[in-house]
Amino acid sequence: MKTTLGVGMVGYSFMGAVHSHAWRTVHRVFDVPVEPAMVAVCGRDAAAAQRAAEKFGWQSTETDWRALIARPDIDIVDICTPGSSHAEIAIAALAAGKHVFCEKPLATTVAEAERMATAAAEAQSQGILSMVGFNYRRVPALALARELIREGRLGVIREVRSAYLQDWIADPDFPLVWRLKKEEAGAGALGDIGSHIIDASQFLVGSNIIGVSGLLETFIKERPLGQMTDGLRAESTTGQREMGAVTVDDAALFTARFAGGAIGSFEASRFAVGRKNGMSIEVYGSKGSLVFNFESMNELMFHDHTLDPLEAGFRRILVTEAGHPYLEGWWPPGHVIGYEHTFTNELKDFLDCLASKTPPEPSFADGLQVQRVLEAVETSSDSRSSWTDVKE
Ligand code: SOE
């Protein structure tokens, strides 16, 4: 196996910036067995791609993703584009023998995700690996939570409560960016951030969601046409009169059953004013409970219910010890990490898996399963009354 792998990244907006940071950093933080070389960044606008290459540290640019995946110096294709292009790029890249790292949600429809999962399984039999970027699995506190649950410290898991709350489109003048169009994004808050808490909760509990009852709402049904300039910040739409239809949900609520017997409640909203990236997960078991909130992402609250009730209660674990997941690469205890580090941690695992030829997780099959949950929530909400099983 080569000791350096060439990376080609498609897309360079918010996720492209975060991924670039992780590619620049991963081998300088962790002792990974292979080093990434940031060979090329790809985008349709040649000048913008050039600016991104200079700003983020890519050696060259391409304006056509097909040219990118045809390059012999590219071993890994990193997909940071809107969801509607994931399937085509990922399937072509896998067929060309490139490992693929794809942003979440995996696709915009179950049908696309099925094709991607099939392509990934075929490629895997040839030693070509793929992974979907549910980065919250790589928050050290959530990785620790998973270890505690696996060790049985919570006993039988009974309930999960999870919410992912943002407010970046609460202003009705916020323009109709791609994330608000079904054909480009697949779903709204449900797909963009609901997919994270579905994946994270299934990862923690160790069992999949098998049925849901959902409620979706689109509060602002039309928005001015306009562009997103950088990340989640939009250009001013003052004076903009042309309007377009919002075709995805602004907020999503659903209840769920897990295969292992637990039940859950989920909430994803882009209209929770005052909440910027408020992702929280609580897990309640027969022997204890765990509470996590991303705004304090270095902390995990743990209640051990087997203790004397006079001394029991939630205690705060500061997840920054060298022995905590992923912390071997970072700073001394108490020197906290942030959002971007979760992507570096994710790439560490991806590179380790490429070197050891171990299929990484979450796989495209895992991404497909999340897509099926999203579809079941939409079906349930559309039918207005019914419990909907998640297809297998
Ligand atoms: C926008 O809602 C967004 O950037 C998501 O797409 C990311 O997955 C999430 O981590 C932060 O918010």
GROMACS .gro file of C-alpha atoms and ligand atoms in nm:
model
  404
    1MET     CA    1   0.000   0.000   0.000
    2LYS     CA    2   0.117   0.354  -0.078
    3THR     CA    3   0.221   0.560   0.221
    4THR     CA    4   0.071   0.874   0.068
    5LEU     CA    5  -0.279   0.881  -0.078
    6GLY     CA    6  -0.391   1.158  -0.314
    7VAL     CA    7  -0.718   1.325  -0.221
    8GLY     CA    8  -0.954   1.503  -0.458
    9MET     CA    9  -1.235   1.703  -0.301
   10VAL     CA   10  -1.553   1.801  -0.488
   11GLY     CA   11  -1.715   2.119  -0.347
   12TYR     CA   12  -1.553   2.392  -0.139
   13SER     CA   13  -1.823   2.572   0.058
   14PHE     CA   14  -1.879   2.528   0.432
   15MET     CA   15  -1.824   2.151   0.436
   16GLY     CA   16  -1.536   2.183   0.192
   17ALA     CA   17  -1.368   2.429   0.426
   18VAL     CA   18  -1.413   2.199   0.725
   19HIS     CA   19  -1.297   1.891   0.536
   20SER     CA   20  -0.992   2.080   0.405
   21HIS     CA   21  -0.900   2.165   0.761
   22ALA     CA   22  -0.924   1.799   0.854
   23TRP     CA   23  -0.716   1.683   0.556
   24ARG     CA   24  -0.450   1.942   0.642
   25THR     CA   25  -0.443   1.833   1.003
   26VAL     CA   26  -0.509   1.462   1.041
   27HIS     CA   27  -0.155   1.327   0.989
   28ARG     CA   28  -0.005   1.606   1.196
   29VAL     CA   29  -0.224   1.522   1.495
   30PHE     CA   30  -0.253   1.145   1.475
   31ASP     CA   31   0.005   0.881   1.386
   32VAL     CA   32  -0.190   0.755   1.087
   33PRO     CA   33  -0.034   0.482   0.871
   34VAL     CA   34  -0.099   0.673   0.547
   35GLU     CA   35  -0.067   1.043   0.479
   36PRO     CA   36  -0.316   1.236   0.267
   37ALA     CA   37  -0.187   1.463  -0.010
   38MET     CA   38  -0.432   1.742  -0.095
   39VAL     CA   39  -0.398   1.695  -0.470
   40ALA     CA   40  -0.699   1.875  -0.619
   41VAL     CA   41  -1.019   2.060  -0.536
   42CYS     CA   42  -1.303   2.061  -0.786
   43GLY     CA   43  -1.579   2.314  -0.856
   44ARG     CA   44  -1.759   2.437  -1.168
   45ASP     CA   45  -1.644   2.799  -1.125
   46ALA     CA   46  -1.273   2.794  -1.216
   47ALA     CA   47  -1.188   3.121  -1.040
   48ALA     CA   48  -1.372   3.023  -0.721
   49ALA     CA   49  -1.206   2.680  -0.724
   50GLN     CA   50  -0.867   2.849  -0.759
   51ARG     CA   51  -0.943   3.079  -0.465
   52ALA     CA   52  -1.052   2.777  -0.259
   53ALA     CA   53  -0.735   2.588  -0.354
   54GLU     CA   54  -0.517   2.879  -0.238
   55LYS     CA   55  -0.713   2.942   0.079
   56PHE     CA   56  -0.750   2.581   0.189
   57GLY     CA   57  -0.419   2.440   0.065
   58TRP     CA   58  -0.504   2.225  -0.240
   59GLN     CA   59  -0.229   2.174  -0.499
   60SER     CA   60  -0.446   2.206  -0.812
   61THR     CA   61  -0.802   2.250  -0.936
   62GLU     CA   62  -1.049   2.081  -1.167
   63THR     CA   63  -1.380   2.215  -1.295
   64ASP     CA   64  -1.533   1.878  -1.387
   65TRP     CA   65  -1.560   1.603  -1.126
   66ARG     CA   66  -1.526   1.343  -1.401
   67ALA     CA   67  -1.180   1.478  -1.480
   68LEU     CA   68  -1.099   1.468  -1.109
   69ILE     CA   69  -1.185   1.103  -1.066
   70ALA     CA   70  -0.998   1.012  -1.388
   71ARG     CA   71  -0.670   1.141  -1.244
   72PRO     CA   72  -0.421   0.867  -1.156
   73ASP     CA   73  -0.282   1.080  -0.871
   74ILE     CA   74  -0.619   1.072  -0.692
   75ASP     CA   75  -0.682   0.774  -0.461
   76ILE     CA   76  -0.962   0.919  -0.244
   77VAL     CA   77  -1.262   1.124  -0.359
   78ASP     CA   78  -1.418   1.345  -0.091
   79ILE     CA   79  -1.772   1.459  -0.178
   80CYS     CA   80  -1.887   1.790  -0.023
   81THR     CA   81  -2.147   1.889  -0.281
   82PRO     CA   82  -2.526   1.928  -0.241
   83GLY     CA   83  -2.697   1.593  -0.183
   84SER     CA   84  -2.844   1.558  -0.531
   85SER     CA   85  -2.499   1.499  -0.684
   86HIS     CA   86  -2.369   1.252  -0.423
   87ALA     CA   87  -2.496   0.937  -0.595
   88GLU     CA   88  -2.359   1.009  -0.941
   89ILE     CA   89  -2.017   1.119  -0.819
   90ALA     CA   90  -1.979   0.845  -0.558
   91ILE     CA   91  -2.084   0.562  -0.789
   92ALA     CA   92  -1.853   0.683  -1.068
   93ALA     CA   93  -1.563   0.730  -0.827
   94LEU     CA   94  -1.605   0.381  -0.680
   95ALA     CA   95  -1.622   0.234  -1.031
   96ALA     CA   96  -1.297   0.416  -1.109
   97GLY     CA   97  -1.133   0.243  -0.811
   98LYS     CA   98  -1.125   0.545  -0.578
   99HIS     CA   99  -1.205   0.526  -0.208
  100VAL     CA  100  -1.496   0.758  -0.128
  101PHE     CA  101  -1.568   0.979   0.171
  102CYS     CA  102  -1.916   1.131   0.127
  103GLU     CA  103  -2.090   1.401   0.330
  104LYS     CA  104  -2.423   1.327   0.494
  105PRO     CA  105  -2.704   1.266   0.432
  106LEU     CA  106  -2.587   1.000   0.191
  107ALA     CA  107  -2.838   1.089  -0.082
  108THR     CA  108  -3.164   1.270  -0.151
  109THR     CA  109  -3.379   0.957  -0.194
  110VAL     CA  110  -3.382   0.596  -0.080
  111ALA     CA  111  -3.348   0.484  -0.442
  112GLU     CA  112  -3.023   0.680  -0.483
  113ALA     CA  113  -2.893   0.557  -0.149
  114GLU     CA  114  -2.970   0.197  -0.249
  115ARG     CA  115  -2.764   0.235  -0.566
  116MET     CA  116  -2.480   0.388  -0.366
  117ALA     CA  117  -2.487   0.109  -0.108
  118THR     CA  118  -2.484  -0.153  -0.384
  119ALA     CA  119  -2.191   0.018  -0.556
  120ALA     CA  120  -2.007   0.043  -0.225
  121ALA     CA  121  -2.057  -0.328  -0.152
  122GLU     CA  122  -1.927  -0.422  -0.497
  123ALA     CA  123  -1.627  -0.190  -0.463
  124GLN     CA  124  -1.553  -0.326  -0.117
  125SER     CA  125  -1.510  -0.673  -0.263
  126GLN     CA  126  -1.230  -0.519  -0.475
  127GLY     CA  127  -1.070  -0.349  -0.173
  128ILE     CA  128  -1.219  -0.004  -0.247
  129LEU     CA  129  -1.372   0.144   0.068
  130SER     CA  130  -1.626   0.414   0.146
  131MET     CA  131  -1.764   0.603   0.442
  132VAL     CA  132  -2.042   0.855   0.506
  133GLY     CA  133  -1.960   1.165   0.709
  134PHE     CA  134  -2.177   1.155   1.019
  135ASN     CA  135  -1.909   1.343   1.211
  136TYR     CA  136  -2.087   1.355   1.548
  137ARG     CA  137  -1.993   0.990   1.603
  138ARG     CA  138  -1.640   1.128   1.640
  139VAL     CA  139  -1.719   1.373   1.919
  140PRO     CA  140  -1.507   1.221   2.200
  141ALA     CA  141  -1.790   1.257   2.455
  142LEU     CA  142  -2.031   1.065   2.227
  143ALA     CA  143  -1.768   0.801   2.151
  144LEU     CA  144  -1.723   0.764   2.529
  145ALA     CA  145  -2.101   0.744   2.572
  146ARG     CA  146  -2.109   0.459   2.324
  147GLU     CA  147  -1.834   0.275   2.514
  148LEU     CA  148  -2.023   0.312   2.843
  149ILE     CA  149  -2.345   0.184   2.684
  150ARG     CA  150  -2.161  -0.107   2.521
  151GLU     CA  151  -2.004  -0.201   2.853
  152GLY     CA  152  -2.356  -0.223   2.998
  153ARG     CA  153  -2.320   0.074   3.235
  154LEU     CA  154  -2.671   0.193   3.142
  155GLY     CA  155  -2.827  -0.154   3.159
  156VAL     CA  156  -3.127  -0.201   2.932
  157ILE     CA  157  -3.179   0.108   2.717
  158ARG     CA  158  -3.535   0.232   2.749
  159GLU     CA  159  -3.552   0.585   2.608
  160VAL     CA  160  -3.370   0.830   2.384
  161ARG     CA  161  -3.450   1.201   2.363
  162SER     CA  162  -3.274   1.396   2.094
  163ALA     CA  163  -3.298   1.739   1.939
  164TYR     CA  164  -3.099   1.932   1.680
  165LEU     CA  165  -3.198   2.297   1.681
  166GLN     CA  166  -3.076   2.581   1.457
  167ASP     CA  167  -3.220   2.918   1.352
  168TRP     CA  168  -3.028   3.024   1.041
  169ILE     CA  169  -3.334   3.042   0.813
  170ALA     CA  170  -3.582   3.186   1.065
  171ASP     CA  171  -3.575   3.522   0.881
  172PRO     CA  172  -3.838   3.498   0.600
  173ASP     CA  173  -3.606   3.708   0.381
  174PHE     CA  174  -3.334   3.444   0.397
  175PRO     CA  175  -3.299   3.333   0.033
  176LEU     CA  176  -3.402   3.011  -0.132
  177VAL     CA  177  -3.065   2.834  -0.110
  178TRP     CA  178  -3.013   2.474  -0.225
  179ARG     CA  179  -3.076   2.334   0.122
  180LEU     CA  180  -3.439   2.454   0.088
  181LYS     CA  181  -3.507   2.272  -0.240
  182LYS     CA  182  -3.619   1.911  -0.236
  183GLU     CA  183  -3.458   1.824  -0.567
  184GLU     CA  184  -3.116   1.934  -0.439
  185ALA     CA  185  -3.131   1.854  -0.068
  186GLY     CA  186  -3.385   1.571  -0.048
  187ALA     CA  187  -3.531   1.696   0.279
  188GLY     CA  188  -3.502   2.006   0.497
  189ALA     CA  189  -3.421   2.014   0.867
  190LEU     CA  190  -3.514   1.645   0.874
  191GLY     CA  191  -3.245   1.541   0.627
  192ASP     CA  192  -2.978   1.799   0.705
  193ILE     CA  193  -2.970   1.780   1.084
  194GLY     CA  194  -3.232   1.518   1.170
  195SER     CA  195  -3.012   1.265   0.989
  196HIS     CA  196  -2.731   1.343   1.236
  197ILE     CA  197  -2.938   1.265   1.544
  198ILE     CA  198  -3.084   0.952   1.385
  199ASP     CA  199  -2.734   0.824   1.312
  200ALA     CA  200  -2.590   0.933   1.646
  201SER     CA  201  -2.873   0.778   1.849
  202GLN     CA  202  -2.859   0.447   1.660
  203PHE     CA  203  -2.480   0.447   1.705
  204LEU     CA  204  -2.514   0.506   2.080
  205VAL     CA  205  -2.798   0.263   2.146
  206GLY     CA  206  -2.647   0.001   1.915
  207SER     CA  207  -2.980  -0.072   1.749
  208ASN     CA  208  -3.171   0.068   1.454
  209ILE     CA  209  -3.498   0.257   1.435
  210ILE     CA  210  -3.767   0.026   1.297
  211GLY     CA  211  -4.076   0.249   1.298
  212VAL     CA  212  -4.174   0.614   1.332
  213SER     CA  213  -4.459   0.860   1.361
  214GLY     CA  214  -4.369   1.198   1.216
  215LEU     CA  215  -4.483   1.556   1.185
  216LEU     CA  216  -4.317   1.796   0.938
  217GLU     CA  217  -4.390   2.166   0.888
  218THR     CA  218  -4.279   2.432   0.641
  219PHE     CA  219  -4.345   2.769   0.804
  220ILE     CA  220  -4.221   2.993   0.523
  221LYS     CA  221  -4.345   2.857   0.193
  222GLU     CA  222  -4.184   3.108  -0.043
  223ARG     CA  223  -3.850   3.287  -0.027
  224PRO     CA  224  -3.657   3.535  -0.237
  225LEU     CA  225  -3.428   3.379  -0.492
  226GLY     CA  226  -3.065   3.433  -0.392
  227GLN     CA  227  -2.735   3.277  -0.319
  228MET     CA  228  -2.554   3.145  -0.019
  229THR     CA  229  -2.216   3.317  -0.014
  230ASP     CA  230  -2.024   3.125   0.247
  231GLY     CA  231  -2.120   2.862   0.495
  232LEU     CA  232  -2.469   2.933   0.622
  233ARG     CA  233  -2.447   3.309   0.561
  234ALA     CA  234  -2.650   3.442   0.271
  235GLU     CA  235  -2.603   3.750   0.061
  236SER     CA  236  -2.847   4.035   0.126
  237THR     CA  237  -3.180   3.995  -0.048
  238THR     CA  238  -3.291   4.354   0.007
  239GLY     CA  239  -3.481   4.464  -0.302
  240GLN     CA  240  -3.504   4.106  -0.429
  241ARG     CA  241  -3.862   4.057  -0.553
  242GLU     CA  242  -3.850   3.726  -0.737
  243MET     CA  243  -3.972   3.446  -0.513
  244GLY     CA  244  -3.949   3.067  -0.527
  245ALA     CA  245  -4.121   2.783  -0.341
  246VAL     CA  246  -3.961   2.618  -0.038
  247THR     CA  247  -4.007   2.247  -0.104
  248VAL     CA  248  -3.864   2.095   0.215
  249ASP     CA  249  -3.955   2.098   0.584
  250ASP     CA  250  -3.845   2.378   0.818
  251ALA     CA  251  -3.899   2.162   1.125
  252ALA     CA  252  -3.954   1.793   1.194
  253LEU     CA  253  -4.075   1.602   1.498
  254PHE     CA  254  -4.103   1.227   1.529
  255THR     CA  255  -4.129   0.945   1.775
  256ALA     CA  256  -3.954   0.615   1.709
  257ARG     CA  257  -3.913   0.254   1.813
  258PHE     CA  258  -3.570   0.091   1.814
  259ALA     CA  259  -3.520  -0.276   1.727
  260GLY     CA  260  -3.374  -0.337   2.073
  261GLY     CA  261  -3.694  -0.226   2.248
  262ALA     CA  262  -3.614   0.137   2.330
  263ILE     CA  263  -3.838   0.425   2.227
  264GLY     CA  264  -3.726   0.771   2.120
  265SER     CA  265  -3.835   1.127   2.052
  266PHE     CA  266  -3.661   1.343   1.793
  267GLU     CA  267  -3.680   1.707   1.696
  268ALA     CA  268  -3.498   1.888   1.413
  269SER     CA  269  -3.561   2.255   1.348
  270ARG     CA  270  -3.411   2.552   1.167
  271PHE     CA  271  -3.661   2.783   1.333
  272ALA     CA  272  -3.559   2.747   1.698
  273VAL     CA  273  -3.456   3.111   1.734
  274GLY     CA  274  -3.159   3.156   1.961
  275ARG     CA  275  -3.036   2.802   1.896
  276LYS     CA  276  -2.737   2.802   1.662
  277ASN     CA  277  -2.615   2.444   1.656
  278GLY     CA  278  -2.799   2.299   1.955
  279MET     CA  279  -2.760   1.925   1.922
  280SER     CA  280  -2.849   1.719   2.228
  281ILE     CA  281  -2.895   1.352   2.308
  282GLU     CA  282  -3.016   1.190   2.628
  283VAL     CA  283  -3.016   0.814   2.681
  284TYR     CA  284  -3.198   0.651   2.971
  285GLY     CA  285  -3.138   0.291   3.075
  286SER     CA  286  -3.227   0.062   3.366
  287LYS     CA  287  -2.894   0.128   3.539
  288GLY     CA  288  -2.811   0.483   3.441
  289SER     CA  289  -2.844   0.781   3.210
  290LEU     CA  290  -2.626   0.990   2.979
  291VAL     CA  291  -2.684   1.348   2.869
  292PHE     CA  292  -2.487   1.527   2.596
  293ASN     CA  293  -2.521   1.877   2.456
  294PHE     CA  294  -2.302   1.988   2.166
  295GLU     CA  295  -2.275   2.342   2.303
  296SER     CA  296  -2.066   2.183   2.581
  297MET     CA  297  -1.920   1.919   2.355
  298ASN     CA  298  -1.624   1.832   2.576
  299GLU     CA  299  -1.857   1.719   2.854
  300LEU     CA  300  -2.069   1.411   2.916
  301MET     CA  301  -2.318   1.397   3.202
  302PHE     CA  302  -2.347   1.049   3.356
  303HIS     CA  303  -2.587   0.929   3.623
  304ASP     CA  304  -2.505   0.587   3.771
  305HIS     CA  305  -2.835   0.459   3.907
  306THR     CA  306  -2.669   0.168   4.088
  307LEU     CA  307  -2.515   0.406   4.343
  308ASP     CA  308  -2.661   0.484   4.685
  309PRO     CA  309  -2.944   0.731   4.605
  310LEU     CA  310  -2.809   0.961   4.875
  311GLU     CA  311  -2.492   1.007   4.672
  312ALA     CA  312  -2.612   0.944   4.317
  313GLY     CA  313  -2.691   1.214   4.064
  314PHE     CA  314  -2.553   1.342   3.738
  315ARG     CA  315  -2.181   1.401   3.733
  316ARG     CA  316  -1.993   1.590   3.467
  317ILE     CA  317  -1.713   1.402   3.293
  318LEU     CA  318  -1.471   1.638   3.119
  319VAL     CA  319  -1.382   1.425   2.816
  320THR     CA  320  -1.028   1.552   2.761
  321GLU     CA  321  -0.812   1.282   2.923
  322ALA     CA  322  -0.550   1.113   2.705
  323GLY     CA  323  -0.735   0.783   2.753
  324HIS     CA  324  -1.062   0.921   2.620
  325PRO     CA  325  -1.153   0.845   2.256
  326TYR     CA  326  -0.946   1.049   2.007
  327LEU     CA  327  -0.778   1.255   2.278
  328GLU     CA  328  -0.442   1.084   2.235
  329GLY     CA  329  -0.378   1.319   1.944
  330TRP     CA  330  -0.502   1.643   2.095
  331TRP     CA  331  -0.417   1.866   2.386
  332PRO     CA  332  -0.345   1.805   2.757
  333PRO     CA  333  -0.644   1.745   2.991
  334GLY     CA  334  -0.880   2.042   3.010
  335HIS     CA  335  -0.758   2.199   2.685
  336VAL     CA  336  -1.087   2.157   2.507
  337ILE     CA  337  -1.150   2.078   2.140
  338GLY     CA  338  -1.422   2.199   1.898
  339TYR     CA  339  -1.644   2.125   1.596
  340GLU     CA  340  -1.363   2.100   1.341
  341HIS     CA  341  -1.176   1.839   1.544
  342THR     CA  342  -1.461   1.590   1.495
  343PHE     CA  343  -1.383   1.589   1.121
  344THR     CA  344  -1.013   1.532   1.185
  345ASN     CA  345  -1.107   1.242   1.414
  346GLU     CA  346  -1.334   1.108   1.140
  347LEU     CA  347  -1.052   1.113   0.883
  348LYS     CA  348  -0.817   0.945   1.129
  349ASP     CA  349  -1.057   0.649   1.143
  350PHE     CA  350  -1.104   0.655   0.766
  351LEU     CA  351  -0.728   0.646   0.697
  352ASP     CA  352  -0.671   0.377   0.960
  353CYS     CA  353  -0.938   0.166   0.788
  354LEU     CA  354  -0.788   0.221   0.442
  355ALA     CA  355  -0.448   0.109   0.569
  356SER     CA  356  -0.583  -0.198   0.749
  357LYS     CA  357  -0.835  -0.272   0.470
  358THR     CA  358  -1.117  -0.269   0.725
  359PRO     CA  359  -1.458  -0.138   0.609
  360PRO     CA  360  -1.508   0.200   0.779
  361GLU     CA  361  -1.821   0.299   0.968
  362PRO     CA  362  -2.066   0.454   0.910
  363SER     CA  363  -2.083   0.268   0.580
  364PHE     CA  364  -2.297   0.354   0.280
  365ALA     CA  365  -2.529   0.077   0.404
  366ASP     CA  366  -2.562   0.271   0.731
  367GLY     CA  367  -2.631   0.587   0.530
  368LEU     CA  368  -2.900   0.401   0.337
  369GLN     CA  369  -3.065   0.288   0.661
  370VAL     CA  370  -3.077   0.652   0.783
  371GLN     CA  371  -3.227   0.749   0.448
  372ARG     CA  372  -3.500   0.489   0.503
  373VAL     CA  373  -3.581   0.641   0.842
  374LEU     CA  374  -3.606   0.988   0.680
  375GLU     CA  375  -3.842   0.849   0.417
  376ALA     CA  376  -4.057   0.678   0.681
  377VAL     CA  377  -4.088   1.005   0.877
  378GLU     CA  378  -4.199   1.187   0.561
  379THR     CA  379  -4.447   0.912   0.471
  380SER     CA  380  -4.591   0.917   0.820
  381SER     CA  381  -4.624   1.297   0.822
  382ASP     CA  382  -4.780   1.303   0.475
  383SER     CA  383  -5.039   1.043   0.577
  384ARG     CA  384  -5.122   1.261   0.881
  385SER     CA  385  -5.213   0.978   1.112
  386SER     CA  386  -5.017   0.663   1.067
  387TRP     CA  387  -4.734   0.476   1.229
  388THR     CA  388  -4.483   0.388   0.956
  389ASP     CA  389  -4.241   0.098   0.963
  390VAL     CA  390  -3.889   0.164   0.837
  391LYS     CA  391  -3.825  -0.054   0.531
  392GLU     CA  392  -3.553  -0.315   0.564
  393SOE     C1  393  -2.634   2.312   0.829
  393SOE     O1  394  -2.751   2.290   0.895
  393SOE     C2  395  -2.518   2.230   0.886
  393SOE     O2  396  -2.402   2.277   0.825
  393SOE     C3  397  -2.529   2.081   0.855
  393SOE     O3  398  -2.536   2.057   0.716
  393SOE     C4  399  -2.412   2.011   0.917
  393SOE     O4  400  -2.417   1.874   0.890
  393SOE     C5  401  -2.413   2.038   1.067
  393SOE     O5  402  -2.301   1.978   1.127
  393SOE     C6  403  -2.407   2.186   1.094
  393SOE     O6  404  -2.511   2.250   1.026
   0.00000   0.00000   0.00000
